[in-house]
CSV table of C-alpha atoms in Angstrom, one decimal:
chain,number,residue,atom,x,y,z
A,1,MET,CA,92.3,84.5,-93.2
A,2,THR,CA,95.3,82.3,-92.3
A,3,GLU,CA,95.6,78.8,-93.6
A,4,ALA,CA,94.9,77.4,-90.1
A,5,MET,CA,91.7,79.4,-89.8
A,6,ALA,CA,90.6,78.4,-93.2
A,7,ASP,CA,91.2,74.7,-92.4
A,8,LYS,CA,89.3,75.1,-89.1
A,9,LYS,CA,86.4,76.7,-91.0
A,10,ALA,CA,86.3,73.9,-93.6
A,11,MET,CA,86.4,71.2,-90.9
A,12,LEU,CA,83.6,72.8,-89.1
A,13,ALA,CA,81.5,73.2,-92.2
A,14,GLY,CA,82.1,69.4,-92.8
A,15,LEU,CA,80.9,68.6,-89.3
A,16,HIS,CA,77.8,70.8,-89.9
A,17,GLU,CA,76.9,68.9,-93.1
A,18,ALA,CA,77.5,65.6,-91.5
A,19,LEU,CA,75.3,66.5,-88.6
A,20,TRP,CA,72.4,67.7,-90.7
A,21,THR,CA,72.6,64.5,-92.7
A,22,ALA,CA,72.7,62.3,-89.6
A,23,LEU,CA,69.6,64.1,-88.2
A,24,GLY,CA,67.7,62.9,-91.1
A,25,SER,CA,67.9,59.3,-90.0
A,26,HIS,CA,69.2,59.2,-86.4
A,27,ASP,CA,67.9,60.1,-82.9
A,28,TYR,CA,69.9,63.2,-81.9
A,29,ARG,CA,70.9,61.6,-78.5
A,30,LEU,CA,72.5,58.7,-80.4
A,31,ILE,CA,74.7,60.9,-82.6
A,32,ARG,CA,78.4,60.7,-81.7
A,33,LEU,CA,81.1,63.2,-82.4
A,34,GLU,CA,83.4,60.6,-83.7
A,35,ASN,CA,80.8,59.4,-86.3
A,36,LEU,CA,80.4,63.0,-87.5
A,37,ALA,CA,84.2,63.3,-87.8
A,38,GLU,CA,84.3,60.1,-89.9
A,39,ALA,CA,81.6,61.4,-92.2
A,40,ALA,CA,83.3,64.8,-92.5
A,41,GLY,CA,86.6,63.1,-93.4
A,42,ILE,CA,88.6,64.3,-90.3
A,43,SER,CA,90.0,62.6,-87.2
A,44,PRO,CA,88.1,62.5,-83.9
A,45,GLN,CA,90.9,64.6,-82.4
A,46,GLN,CA,90.4,67.3,-85.0
A,47,ALA,CA,86.6,67.2,-84.4
A,48,VAL,CA,87.3,67.7,-80.6
A,49,LEU,CA,89.6,70.6,-81.2
A,50,VAL,CA,87.3,72.3,-83.8
A,51,ALA,CA,84.0,71.7,-82.1
A,52,GLY,CA,84.2,69.7,-78.8
A,53,SER,CA,80.8,68.1,-78.8
A,54,VAL,CA,77.8,67.3,-80.9
A,55,ASP,CA,75.9,70.1,-79.1
A,56,ARG,CA,78.5,72.6,-80.1
A,57,VAL,CA,78.5,71.4,-83.6
A,58,LEU,CA,74.7,71.9,-83.7
A,59,LEU,CA,75.0,75.4,-82.1
A,60,SER,CA,77.6,76.5,-84.6
A,61,ALA,CA,75.6,75.1,-87.5
A,62,ILE,CA,72.5,77.1,-86.4
A,63,GLU,CA,74.6,80.2,-85.8
A,64,ALA,CA,76.1,80.0,-89.3
A,65,ILE,CA,72.5,80.0,-90.8
A,66,ASP,CA,71.3,82.7,-88.5
A,67,GLU,CA,74.3,84.9,-89.2
A,68,ALA,CA,73.7,84.6,-93.0
A,69,VAL,CA,70.0,85.5,-92.5
A,70,LEU,CA,70.8,88.6,-90.4
A,71,VAL,CA,73.2,89.8,-93.0
A,72,GLN,CA,70.6,89.4,-95.7
A,73,SER,CA,67.9,91.0,-93.6
A,74,ALA,CA,70.2,94.0,-92.8
A,75,THR,CA,70.8,94.5,-96.5
A,76,ASP,CA,67.1,94.3,-97.4
A,77,PHE,CA,66.2,96.7,-94.6
A,78,GLY,CA,68.8,99.2,-95.8
A,79,GLU,CA,67.3,99.2,-99.3
A,80,ASP,CA,63.8,100.1,-97.9
A,81,GLU,CA,64.1,102.7,-95.3
A,82,SER,CA,60.4,103.4,-95.3
A,83,ALA,CA,59.6,100.0,-93.9
A,84,THR,CA,58.2,99.9,-90.3
A,85,VAL,CA,59.7,97.9,-87.4
A,86,HIS,CA,56.7,95.5,-87.7
A,87,GLU,CA,57.3,95.0,-91.4
A,88,LYS,CA,61.1,94.5,-90.9
A,89,LEU,CA,60.5,92.1,-88.0
A,90,LEU,CA,58.0,90.1,-90.0
A,91,GLU,CA,60.3,89.9,-92.9
A,92,GLY,CA,63.3,88.9,-90.8
A,93,LEU,CA,61.4,86.1,-89.1
A,94,VAL,CA,60.0,84.8,-92.4
A,95,GLN,CA,63.5,84.8,-93.9
A,96,ARG,CA,64.8,82.7,-91.0
A,97,PHE,CA,62.1,80.1,-91.6
A,98,GLU,CA,62.8,80.1,-95.2
A,99,ALA,CA,66.5,79.5,-94.5
A,100,TYR,CA,65.6,76.3,-92.5
A,101,ASN,CA,63.0,75.0,-95.0
A,102,ASP,CA,65.1,72.1,-96.2
A,103,LYS,CA,66.0,71.2,-92.5
A,104,ARG,CA,62.4,70.7,-91.1
A,105,PRO,CA,62.9,66.9,-90.6
A,106,ALA,CA,66.2,67.5,-88.8
A,107,LEU,CA,64.6,70.2,-86.6
A,108,GLN,CA,61.8,67.8,-85.7
A,109,THR,CA,64.4,65.3,-84.6
A,110,ILE,CA,66.1,67.9,-82.4
A,111,ALA,CA,62.8,69.0,-80.9
A,112,ARG,CA,62.0,65.5,-79.9
A,113,ALA,CA,65.3,65.3,-78.1
A,114,CYS,CA,64.8,68.4,-76.0
A,115,PRO,CA,62.4,67.1,-73.3
A,116,GLY,CA,65.1,64.5,-72.3
A,117,HIS,CA,68.0,66.9,-72.8
A,118,PRO,CA,67.4,70.1,-70.8
A,119,ALA,CA,70.8,71.5,-71.7
A,120,LEU,CA,70.0,71.3,-75.4
A,121,ALA,CA,66.7,73.0,-74.9
A,122,MET,CA,68.4,75.8,-72.9
A,123,MET,CA,71.1,76.2,-75.6
A,124,LEU,CA,68.5,76.5,-78.3
A,125,SER,CA,66.4,79.0,-76.3
A,126,ALA,CA,69.4,81.1,-75.7
A,127,ASN,CA,70.4,81.1,-79.3
A,128,LEU,CA,66.9,82.1,-80.4
A,129,TYR,CA,67.0,85.0,-77.8
A,130,HIS,CA,70.3,86.1,-79.2
A,131,TYR,CA,68.9,86.0,-82.8
A,132,ILE,CA,65.8,88.0,-81.9
A,133,ASP,CA,67.9,90.5,-80.0
A,134,ARG,CA,70.1,91.2,-83.0
A,135,LEU,CA,67.1,91.2,-85.4
A,136,LEU,CA,65.3,93.8,-83.3
A,137,TYR,CA,68.4,95.9,-83.3
A,138,ILE,CA,68.6,96.0,-87.1
A,139,CYS,CA,64.9,96.7,-87.2
A,140,GLY,CA,65.5,99.9,-85.2
A,141,ASP,CA,64.7,98.7,-81.7
A,142,THR,CA,68.0,99.7,-80.1
A,143,GLU,CA,66.9,100.6,-76.6
A,144,GLN,CA,68.9,98.9,-73.8
A,145,SER,CA,66.5,98.2,-71.0
A,146,PHE,CA,64.5,95.7,-69.0
A,147,ARG,CA,61.5,96.6,-71.3
A,148,ARG,CA,63.5,95.6,-74.3
A,149,MET,CA,64.4,92.3,-72.8
A,150,ALA,CA,60.8,91.6,-72.2
A,151,ARG,CA,60.0,92.5,-75.8
A,152,ILE,CA,62.7,90.1,-77.0
A,153,LYS,CA,61.1,87.3,-75.0
A,154,GLY,CA,57.7,88.2,-76.4
A,155,VAL,CA,59.0,87.9,-80.0
A,156,CYS,CA,60.7,84.6,-79.1
A,157,ALA,CA,57.4,83.3,-78.0
A,158,VAL,CA,55.8,84.4,-81.3
A,159,ALA,CA,58.5,82.8,-83.3
A,160,VAL,CA,58.2,79.5,-81.3
A,161,LYS,CA,54.4,79.4,-81.8
A,162,ALA,CA,54.8,80.1,-85.5
A,163,GLY,CA,57.2,77.3,-85.8
A,164,ALA,CA,54.4,74.8,-85.3
A,165,SER,CA,52.5,76.3,-88.2
A,166,TRP,CA,55.8,76.4,-90.3
A,167,GLN,CA,56.3,72.7,-89.9
A,168,ARG,CA,52.9,72.1,-91.5
A,169,ASP,CA,53.1,74.9,-94.1
A,170,ASP,CA,53.4,73.5,-97.6
A,171,SER,CA,52.8,76.8,-99.4
A,172,PRO,CA,55.7,77.8,-101.6
A,173,ASP,CA,55.9,81.3,-100.1
A,174,LEU,CA,55.2,80.3,-96.5
A,175,SER,CA,52.0,82.4,-96.6
A,176,ARG,CA,50.4,80.5,-93.8
A,177,THR,CA,53.4,81.0,-91.6
A,178,MET,CA,53.5,84.7,-92.5
A,179,LYS,CA,49.8,85.1,-91.7
A,180,VAL,CA,50.4,83.5,-88.2
A,181,LEU,CA,53.4,85.7,-87.6
A,182,ASP,CA,51.6,88.9,-88.7
A,183,ARG,CA,48.7,88.2,-86.5
A,184,ASP,CA,50.7,87.2,-83.4
A,185,LEU,CA,53.1,90.1,-83.7
A,186,LYS,CA,50.2,92.6,-83.8
A,187,THR,CA,48.7,90.8,-80.6
A,188,ALA,CA,52.1,91.0,-79.0
A,189,ALA,CA,52.4,94.7,-79.7
A,190,GLU,CA,49.0,95.3,-78.1
A,191,TRP,CA,50.0,93.3,-75.0
A,192,ALA,CA,53.3,95.2,-74.9
A,193,VAL,CA,51.4,98.5,-74.7
A,194,SER,CA,49.1,97.2,-71.9
A,195,LEU,CA,52.1,96.0,-70.0
A,196,ARG,CA,54.0,99.3,-70.7
A,197,LEU,CA,56.7,97.4,-72.6
A,198,LEU,CA,55.9,99.8,-75.5
A,199,SER,CA,54.6,103.4,-75.1
A,200,VAL,CA,51.1,104.3,-76.2
A,201,GLN,CA,52.5,106.3,-79.0
A,202,GLU,CA,54.6,103.3,-80.2
A,203,GLY,CA,51.6,101.1,-80.0
A,204,GLU,CA,49.4,103.6,-81.9
A,205,ALA,CA,52.2,103.8,-84.5
A,206,GLU,CA,52.1,100.0,-84.9
A,207,GLU,CA,48.4,100.0,-85.3
A,208,ASP,CA,48.6,102.8,-88.0
A,209,ASP,CA,51.2,100.7,-89.7
A,210,HIS,CA,48.7,97.8,-90.1
A,211,LEU,CA,45.9,99.9,-91.5
């Protein structure tokens, strides 16, 4: 890594930290890039060159966490080759929620901003889709088709619904969130079979996995 790249990475990390801190006490729509730059100890011009906008700082901050979770999930899955797609998917989703545990208040602030900021909502939805796409791939679902796109959207819906339970889950191991995810992933698999997004054989295999 060149010195310039290292400097850019360090500045971006500083902006990430400044944003997460700001979200603890400020409305997302009132946060300005120049304020994040000041908190990160860099100039406004450097912040513009490194990130460009508060939305882009947020996206890169979320992507950094998601990338780390996916790397960890891939490592874990490689150590247990007997795990089913359902088990891997459940583990990967729970690991993502665990990674954001200390950022729940910040994510609530972001969620409140979404209704009045459609571009933000679309950006976050696209990022979740991209995360689920990669998670399914490392779980073994590598088919490239319209059916797979529909499966990705189905898992996204499950993850969004589980997010509400996660915000209220005070169990140390996120057992309540895991229970909701497990149940809804099974239901989603049943619907996927009925809508021919999974073959009957794949659906039966999923049911066998849960016995």
